[in-house]
Coordinates of C-alpha atoms in Angstrom, one line a residue:
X1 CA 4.3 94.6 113.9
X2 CA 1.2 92.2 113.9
X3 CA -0.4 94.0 110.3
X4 CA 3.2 92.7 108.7
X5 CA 3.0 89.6 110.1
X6 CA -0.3 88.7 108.9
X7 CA 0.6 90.2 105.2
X8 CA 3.5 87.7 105.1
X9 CA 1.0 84.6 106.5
X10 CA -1.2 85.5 103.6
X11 CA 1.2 85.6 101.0
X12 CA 2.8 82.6 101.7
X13 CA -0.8 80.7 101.9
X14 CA -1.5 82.0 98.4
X15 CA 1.8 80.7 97.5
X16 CA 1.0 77.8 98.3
X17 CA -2.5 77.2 96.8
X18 CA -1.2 78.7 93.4
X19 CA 0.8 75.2 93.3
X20 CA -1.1 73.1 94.4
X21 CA -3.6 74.8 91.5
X22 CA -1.1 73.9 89.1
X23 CA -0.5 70.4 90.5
X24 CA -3.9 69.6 90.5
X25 CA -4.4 70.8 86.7
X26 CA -1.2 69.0 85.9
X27 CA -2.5 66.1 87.4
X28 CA -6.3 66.2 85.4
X29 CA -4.6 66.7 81.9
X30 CA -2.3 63.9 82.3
X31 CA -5.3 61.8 83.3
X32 CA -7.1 62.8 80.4
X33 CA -4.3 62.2 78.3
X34 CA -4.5 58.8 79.6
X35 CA -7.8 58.3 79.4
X36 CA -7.9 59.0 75.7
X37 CA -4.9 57.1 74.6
X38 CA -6.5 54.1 75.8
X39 CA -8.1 51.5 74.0
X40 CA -12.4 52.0 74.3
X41 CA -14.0 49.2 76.7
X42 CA -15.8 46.8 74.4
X43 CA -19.6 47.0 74.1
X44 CA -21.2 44.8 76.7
X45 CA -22.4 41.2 74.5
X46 CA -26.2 41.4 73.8
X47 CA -28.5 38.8 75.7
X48 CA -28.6 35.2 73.7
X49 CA -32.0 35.7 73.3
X50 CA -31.4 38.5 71.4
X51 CA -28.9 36.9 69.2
X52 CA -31.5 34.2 68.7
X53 CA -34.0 36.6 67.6
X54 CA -31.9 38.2 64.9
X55 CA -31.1 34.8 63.7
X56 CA -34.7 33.9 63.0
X57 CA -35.3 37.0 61.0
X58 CA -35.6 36.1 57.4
X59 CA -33.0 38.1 55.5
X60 CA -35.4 39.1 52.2
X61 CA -39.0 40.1 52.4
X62 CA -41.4 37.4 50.7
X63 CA -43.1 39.5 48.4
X64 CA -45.3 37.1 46.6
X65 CA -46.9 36.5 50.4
X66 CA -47.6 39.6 50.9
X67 CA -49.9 39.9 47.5
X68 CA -52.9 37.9 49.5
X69 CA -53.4 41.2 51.3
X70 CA -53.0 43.8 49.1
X71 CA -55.7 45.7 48.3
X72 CA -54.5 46.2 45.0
X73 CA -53.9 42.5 43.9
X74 CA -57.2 41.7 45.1
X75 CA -58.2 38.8 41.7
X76 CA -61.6 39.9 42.1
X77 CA -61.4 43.2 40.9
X78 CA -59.9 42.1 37.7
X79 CA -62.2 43.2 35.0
X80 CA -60.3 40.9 32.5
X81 CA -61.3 38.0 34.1
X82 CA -63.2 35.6 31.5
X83 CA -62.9 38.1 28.3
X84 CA -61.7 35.9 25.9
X85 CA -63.7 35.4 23.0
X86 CA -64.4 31.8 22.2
X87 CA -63.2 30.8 18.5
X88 CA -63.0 27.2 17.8
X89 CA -60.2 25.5 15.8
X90 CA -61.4 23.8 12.7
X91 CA -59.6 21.6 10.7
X92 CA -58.0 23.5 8.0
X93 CA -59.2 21.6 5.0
X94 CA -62.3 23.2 6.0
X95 CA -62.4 26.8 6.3
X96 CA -63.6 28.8 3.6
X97 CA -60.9 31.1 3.6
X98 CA -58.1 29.8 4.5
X99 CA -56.0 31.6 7.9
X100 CA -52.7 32.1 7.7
X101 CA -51.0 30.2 10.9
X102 CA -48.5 30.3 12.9
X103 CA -45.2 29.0 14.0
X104 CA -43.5 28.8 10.6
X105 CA -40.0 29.1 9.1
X106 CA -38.5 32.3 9.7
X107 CA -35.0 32.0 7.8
X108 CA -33.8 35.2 6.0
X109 CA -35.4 35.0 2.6
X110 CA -38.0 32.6 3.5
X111 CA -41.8 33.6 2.2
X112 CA -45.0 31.2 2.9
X113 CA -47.3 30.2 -0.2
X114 CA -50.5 31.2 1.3
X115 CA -51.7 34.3 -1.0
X116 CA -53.3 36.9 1.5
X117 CA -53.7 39.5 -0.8
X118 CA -52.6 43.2 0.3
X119 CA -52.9 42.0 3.9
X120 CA -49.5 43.1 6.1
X121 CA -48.4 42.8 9.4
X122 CA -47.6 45.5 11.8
X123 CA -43.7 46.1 11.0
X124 CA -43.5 49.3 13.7
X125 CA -43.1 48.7 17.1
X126 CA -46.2 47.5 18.9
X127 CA -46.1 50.4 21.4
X128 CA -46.3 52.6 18.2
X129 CA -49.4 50.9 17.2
X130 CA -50.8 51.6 20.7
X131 CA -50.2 47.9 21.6
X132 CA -49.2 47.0 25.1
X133 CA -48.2 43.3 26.4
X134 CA -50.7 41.2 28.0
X135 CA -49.2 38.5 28.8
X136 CA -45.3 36.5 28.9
X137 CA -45.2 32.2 28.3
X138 CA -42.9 30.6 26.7
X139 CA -42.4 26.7 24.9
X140 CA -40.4 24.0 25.1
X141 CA -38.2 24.2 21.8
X142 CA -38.7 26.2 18.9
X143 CA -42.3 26.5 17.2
X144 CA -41.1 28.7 14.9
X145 CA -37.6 27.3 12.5
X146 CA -34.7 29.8 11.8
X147 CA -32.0 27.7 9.9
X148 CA -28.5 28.0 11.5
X149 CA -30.1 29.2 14.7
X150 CA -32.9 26.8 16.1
X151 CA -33.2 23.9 13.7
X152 CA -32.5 20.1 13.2
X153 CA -29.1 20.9 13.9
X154 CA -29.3 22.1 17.2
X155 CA -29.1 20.3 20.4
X156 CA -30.2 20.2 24.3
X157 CA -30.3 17.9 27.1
X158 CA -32.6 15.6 25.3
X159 CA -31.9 16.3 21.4
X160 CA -33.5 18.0 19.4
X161 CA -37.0 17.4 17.0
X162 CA -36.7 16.0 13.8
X163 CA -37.6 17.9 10.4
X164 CA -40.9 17.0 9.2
X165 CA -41.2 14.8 6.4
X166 CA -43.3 17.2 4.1
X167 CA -40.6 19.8 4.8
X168 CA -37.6 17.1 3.4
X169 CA -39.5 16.6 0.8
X170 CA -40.4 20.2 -0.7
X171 CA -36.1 21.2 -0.1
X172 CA -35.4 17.6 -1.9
X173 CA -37.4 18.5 -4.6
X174 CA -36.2 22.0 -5.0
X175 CA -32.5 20.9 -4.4
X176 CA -31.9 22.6 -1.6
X177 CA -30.3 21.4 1.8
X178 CA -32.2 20.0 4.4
X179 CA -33.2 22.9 6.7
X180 CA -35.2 22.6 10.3
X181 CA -36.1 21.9 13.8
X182 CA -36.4 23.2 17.7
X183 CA -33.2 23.6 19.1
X184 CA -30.3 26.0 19.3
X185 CA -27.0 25.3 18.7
X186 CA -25.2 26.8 22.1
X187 CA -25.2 23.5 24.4
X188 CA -22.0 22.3 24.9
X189 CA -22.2 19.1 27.6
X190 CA -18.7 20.0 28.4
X191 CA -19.1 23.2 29.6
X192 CA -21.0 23.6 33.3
X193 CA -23.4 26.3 32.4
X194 CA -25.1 24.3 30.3
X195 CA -25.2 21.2 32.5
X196 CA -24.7 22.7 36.6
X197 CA -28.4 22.2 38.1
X198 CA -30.0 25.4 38.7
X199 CA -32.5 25.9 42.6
X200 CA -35.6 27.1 41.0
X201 CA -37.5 28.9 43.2
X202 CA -40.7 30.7 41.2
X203 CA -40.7 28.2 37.6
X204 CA -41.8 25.2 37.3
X205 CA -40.6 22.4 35.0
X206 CA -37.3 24.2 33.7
X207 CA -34.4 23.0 32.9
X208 CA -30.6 24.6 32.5
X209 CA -29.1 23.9 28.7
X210 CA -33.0 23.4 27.3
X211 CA -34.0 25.7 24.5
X212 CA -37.8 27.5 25.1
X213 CA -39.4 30.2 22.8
X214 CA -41.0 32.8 24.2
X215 CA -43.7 34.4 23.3
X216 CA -45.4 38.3 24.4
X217 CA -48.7 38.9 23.1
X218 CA -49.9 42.4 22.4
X219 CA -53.1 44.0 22.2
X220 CA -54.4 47.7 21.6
X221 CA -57.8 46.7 23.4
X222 CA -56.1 45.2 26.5
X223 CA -56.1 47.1 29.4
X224 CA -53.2 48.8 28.7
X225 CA -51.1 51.0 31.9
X226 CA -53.1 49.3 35.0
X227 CA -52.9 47.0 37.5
X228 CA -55.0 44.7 34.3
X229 CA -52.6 44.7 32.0
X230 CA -51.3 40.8 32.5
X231 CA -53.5 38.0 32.3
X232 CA -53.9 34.4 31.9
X233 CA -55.2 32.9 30.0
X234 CA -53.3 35.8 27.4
X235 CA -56.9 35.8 25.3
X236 CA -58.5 37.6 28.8
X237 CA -56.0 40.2 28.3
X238 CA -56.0 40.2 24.5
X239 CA -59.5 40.9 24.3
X240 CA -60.0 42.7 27.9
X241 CA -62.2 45.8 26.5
X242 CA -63.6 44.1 23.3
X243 CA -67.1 42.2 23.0
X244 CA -67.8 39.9 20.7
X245 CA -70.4 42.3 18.9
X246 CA -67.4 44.6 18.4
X247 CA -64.8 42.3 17.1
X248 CA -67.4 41.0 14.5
X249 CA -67.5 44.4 13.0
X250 CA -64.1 44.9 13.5
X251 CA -63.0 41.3 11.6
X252 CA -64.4 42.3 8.1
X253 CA -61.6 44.1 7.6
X254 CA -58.4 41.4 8.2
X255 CA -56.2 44.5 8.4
X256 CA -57.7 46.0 11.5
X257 CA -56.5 42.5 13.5
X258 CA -53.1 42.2 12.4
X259 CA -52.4 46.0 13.1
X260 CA -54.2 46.0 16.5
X261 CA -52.8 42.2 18.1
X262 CA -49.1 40.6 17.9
X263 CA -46.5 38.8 19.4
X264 CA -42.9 38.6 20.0
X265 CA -41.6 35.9 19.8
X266 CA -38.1 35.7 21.3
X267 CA -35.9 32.1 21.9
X268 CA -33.4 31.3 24.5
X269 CA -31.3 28.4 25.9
X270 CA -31.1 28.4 29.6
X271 CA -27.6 28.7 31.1
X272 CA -26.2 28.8 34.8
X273 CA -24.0 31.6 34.4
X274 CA -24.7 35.2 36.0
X275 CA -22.9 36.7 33.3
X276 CA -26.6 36.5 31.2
X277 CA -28.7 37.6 33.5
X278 CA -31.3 40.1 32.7
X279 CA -33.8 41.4 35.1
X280 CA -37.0 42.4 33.2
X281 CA -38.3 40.1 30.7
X282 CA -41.7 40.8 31.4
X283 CA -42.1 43.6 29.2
X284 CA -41.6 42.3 25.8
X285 CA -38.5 41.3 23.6
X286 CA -35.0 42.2 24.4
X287 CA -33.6 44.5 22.0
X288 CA -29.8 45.0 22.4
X289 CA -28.1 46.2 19.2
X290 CA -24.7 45.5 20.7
X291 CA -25.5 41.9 21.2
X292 CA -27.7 41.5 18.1
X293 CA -30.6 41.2 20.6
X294 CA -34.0 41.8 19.0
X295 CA -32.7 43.3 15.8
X296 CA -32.8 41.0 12.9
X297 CA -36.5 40.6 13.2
X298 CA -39.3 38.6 10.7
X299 CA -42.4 40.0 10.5
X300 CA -45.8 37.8 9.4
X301 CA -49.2 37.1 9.7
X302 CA -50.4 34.7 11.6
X303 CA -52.2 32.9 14.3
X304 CA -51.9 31.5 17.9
X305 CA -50.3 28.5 18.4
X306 CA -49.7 25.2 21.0
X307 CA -50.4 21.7 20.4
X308 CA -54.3 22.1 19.9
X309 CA -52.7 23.1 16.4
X310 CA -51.6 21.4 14.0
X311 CA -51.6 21.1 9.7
X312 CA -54.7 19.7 10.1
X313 CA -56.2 21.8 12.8
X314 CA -56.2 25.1 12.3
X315 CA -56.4 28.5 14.8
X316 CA -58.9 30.6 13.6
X317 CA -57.2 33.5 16.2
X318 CA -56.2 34.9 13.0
X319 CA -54.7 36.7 10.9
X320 CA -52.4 38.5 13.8
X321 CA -48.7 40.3 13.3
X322 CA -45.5 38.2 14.4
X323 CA -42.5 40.0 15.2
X324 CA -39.7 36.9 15.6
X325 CA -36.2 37.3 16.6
X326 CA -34.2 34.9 13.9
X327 CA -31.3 34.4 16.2
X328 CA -30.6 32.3 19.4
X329 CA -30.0 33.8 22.4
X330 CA -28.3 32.6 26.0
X331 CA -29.9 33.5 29.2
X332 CA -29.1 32.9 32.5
X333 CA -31.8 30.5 34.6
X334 CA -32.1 33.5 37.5
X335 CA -33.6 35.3 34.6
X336 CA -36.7 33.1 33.7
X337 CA -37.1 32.8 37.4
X338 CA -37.0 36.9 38.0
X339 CA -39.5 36.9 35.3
X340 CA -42.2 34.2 37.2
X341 CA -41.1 35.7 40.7
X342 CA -43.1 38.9 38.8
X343 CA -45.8 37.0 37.0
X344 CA -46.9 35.9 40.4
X345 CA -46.8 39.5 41.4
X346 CA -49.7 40.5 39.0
X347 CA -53.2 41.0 39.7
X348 CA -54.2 38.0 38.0
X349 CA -53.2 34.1 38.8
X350 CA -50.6 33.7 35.9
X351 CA -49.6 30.4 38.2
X352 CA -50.6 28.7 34.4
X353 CA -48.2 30.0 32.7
X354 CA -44.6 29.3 35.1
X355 CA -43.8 26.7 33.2
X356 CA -43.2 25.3 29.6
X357 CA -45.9 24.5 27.1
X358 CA -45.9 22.1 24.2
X359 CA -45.2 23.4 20.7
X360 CA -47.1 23.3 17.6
X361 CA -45.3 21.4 14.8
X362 CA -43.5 23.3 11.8
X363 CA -46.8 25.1 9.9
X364 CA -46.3 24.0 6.3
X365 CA -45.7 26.4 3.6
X366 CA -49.4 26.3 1.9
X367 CA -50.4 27.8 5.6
X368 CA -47.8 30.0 6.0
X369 CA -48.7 33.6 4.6
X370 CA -46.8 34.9 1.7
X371 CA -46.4 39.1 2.7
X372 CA -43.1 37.9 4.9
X373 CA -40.9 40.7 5.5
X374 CA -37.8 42.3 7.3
X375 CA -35.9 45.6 8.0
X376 CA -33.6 45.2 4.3
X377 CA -37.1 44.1 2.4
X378 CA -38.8 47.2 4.0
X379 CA -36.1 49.4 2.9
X380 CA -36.1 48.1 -0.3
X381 CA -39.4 48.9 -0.5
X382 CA -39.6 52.4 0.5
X383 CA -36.8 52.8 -1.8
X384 CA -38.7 51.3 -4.7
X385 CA -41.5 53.9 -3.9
X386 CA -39.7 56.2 -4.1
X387 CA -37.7 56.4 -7.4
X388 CA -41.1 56.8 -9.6
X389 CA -41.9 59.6 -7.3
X390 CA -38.4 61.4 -8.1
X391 CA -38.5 60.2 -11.7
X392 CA -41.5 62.2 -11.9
X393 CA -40.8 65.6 -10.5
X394 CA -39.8 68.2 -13.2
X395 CA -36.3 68.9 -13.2
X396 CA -37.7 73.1 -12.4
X397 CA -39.4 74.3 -9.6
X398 CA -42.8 75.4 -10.6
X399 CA -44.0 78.8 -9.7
X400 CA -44.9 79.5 -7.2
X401 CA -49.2 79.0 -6.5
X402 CA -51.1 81.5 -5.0
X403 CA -51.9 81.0 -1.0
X404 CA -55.4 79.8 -0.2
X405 CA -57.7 82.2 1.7
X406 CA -57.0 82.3 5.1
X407 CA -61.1 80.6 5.6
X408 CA -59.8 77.8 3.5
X409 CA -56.9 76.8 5.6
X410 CA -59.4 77.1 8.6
X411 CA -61.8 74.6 7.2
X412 CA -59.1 71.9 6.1
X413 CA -58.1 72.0 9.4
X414 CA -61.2 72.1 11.1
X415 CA -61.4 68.5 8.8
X416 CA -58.0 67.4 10.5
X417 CA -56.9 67.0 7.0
X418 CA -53.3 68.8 5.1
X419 CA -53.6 71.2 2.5
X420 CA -53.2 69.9 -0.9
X421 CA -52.6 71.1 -4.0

């Protein structure tokens, strides 16, 4: 009687603790239920000093500070420093043989009258010619004259130059319309771009609607690929592995300096307008055939340049290769000033060169070298070379000529030379 009693007791006790099992899971999921449909507790509010701190934090990293430290920008490793080669201007009606100069007229169809004989510039690019850029400045106006483009005609903040009188007279005399000057034709005082102040950070002594010509020398003796490769003055890096010894022997021939040092020479008027900008004029000329960047290019020989030049002075940095852009370009100011934000980033102090120099009056014709040229002439030149060829060649194959000995094609190439007939 007791055993069934306490079998019953025991059931009902498990009974009982099954539900409240139940219950008390019921009761856990809905809480978590809960607990997840409500909204998170907000993140506790960081100290104010904190919120201080993050304020002070500059929000770009000054990288032209941090080039006083660097063990790679250290100016005293330059081995550049102080190469330039002294060569004294000379007045012009003195030199022996005349040198041709440079900035002259560059207008399609334009040719100097200063005979140079079979002397050419360097019409492939410079890299081709194992020529790297040494150096990026730039002038206020035009040194060089491309009519329609950057001439009389053309305007800026503060006008534009006048055309020389020598220059009015030799296109009165031969008829022709009065053609020169140093500005480009884009600035409109109407429109903001050309006018809206622009917060220079890195150039000096800019100015938005001007017009400035810039100029990248190249040299195959510069030192090329390193941390040496810019320089100013650009002579240091135009003549960086050359003595003086060396470029005596190497100036006999003219040839060897206008296919070894050149220029691009590339103008601009300065707008406020994102629209132009372009982030890497340090390494040479733009070239952008969709925008007619870089593409219709004059080649001469020439000199250097600057005020310290004139048509009585003359450079006798000469003869080297000029490869000018004839047409006017816009660029935005946050362009020039991306380009000395990186000049001060070089190895060298090219603080000299952030802002604009003077130009050298319009070279007259009787200094300007007469072997001008451009991509149509050079075509029509190859193709003019090559018509006697095919006029020549017999209208059947000859037979066929016996191959040379196998020892004879060792020995012309052992002479890097080609096999000829």
């Amino acid at each position: 009687m007791s055993g069934k009693d306490n079998t019953g007791t025991l059931k009902a006790a498990v009974g009982v603790l099954g539900l409240s099992t139940v219950a008390l899971l019921a009761s856990t999921i809905g809480l978590a239920v809960k607990e997840n449909n409500a909204a998170p507790a907000a993140p506790a509010a960081p100290a104010a000093d904190t919120m201080s701190a993050v304020a002070a934090a500059p929000s770009t990293t000054d990288f032209v500070a941090l080039k006083e430290n660097s063990i790679f920008l250290d100016y005293r490793d330059n081995v550049c420093a102080g190469a330039q080669l002294a060569v004294a201007n000379k007045l012009c009606a003195d030199l022996e043989v005349p040198t041709p100069q440079a900035g002259g007229n560059v207008t399609k169809g334009y040719v100097g009258d200063l005979d140079v004989g079979s002397l050419k510039p360097h019409t492939d690019t410079y890299f081709q010619g194992d020529m790297c850029p040494v150096n990026v400045h730039w002038h206020l106006g035009t040194e060089h004259y491309s009519y329609g483009q950057y001439d009389e005609n053309g305007n800026g903040p503060h006008g534009t130059a006048k055309r020389p009188e020598w220059a009015n007279r030799d296109l009165a005399a031969a008829g022709e319309k009065v053609r020169g000057g140093f500005h480009c034709h884009h600035y409109d005082e109407k429109e903001e771009k050309f006018t809206k102040p622009y917060d220079w950070k890195y150039c000096t002594n800019m100015e938005v609607g001007e017009t400035y010509e810039v100029h990248w020398p190249h040299s195959s003796v510069g030192d090329c690929g390193t941390v040496n490769q810019y320089q100013t003055p650009f002579y240091d890096g135009v003549f960086c592995n050359l003595s003086m010894e060396q470029f005596a022997a190497i100036a006999v021939d003219a040839q060897n300096i206008a296919s070894n040092v050149g220029v691009h020479g590339q103008v601009f008027t300065v707008v406020n307008d994102e629209q132009y900008f372009y982030p890497d004029m340090m390494r040479g000329m733009i070239i952008d055939k969709q925008r007619n960047m870089g593409t219709d290019i004059h080649y001469y020989t020439g000199s250097t340049t600057g005020t310290s030049r004139s048509n009585e002075m003359c450079s006798q940095y000469a003869p080297i290769t000029w490869q000018v852009d004839r047409q006017c370009h816009m660029i935005s100011a946050s362009s020039f000033d991306k380009l000395c934000h990186d000049m001060l980033l070089q190895r060298d102090d090219m603080k000299d060169d952030l802002y604009p120099h003077g130009s050298r009056e319009l070279v007259m014709d009787s200094l300007v070298a007469n072997n001008a040229a451009d991509a149509e002439s050079l075509a029509a030149a190859a193709a003019a070379a090559a018509a006697p060829a095919a006029e020549a060649a017999p209208e059947e194959a000859p037979a066929a000529e016996e191959a040379p000995a196998a020892e004879d094609v060792a020995a012309e190439v052992a002479r890097n030379g080609n096999l000829r007939a």
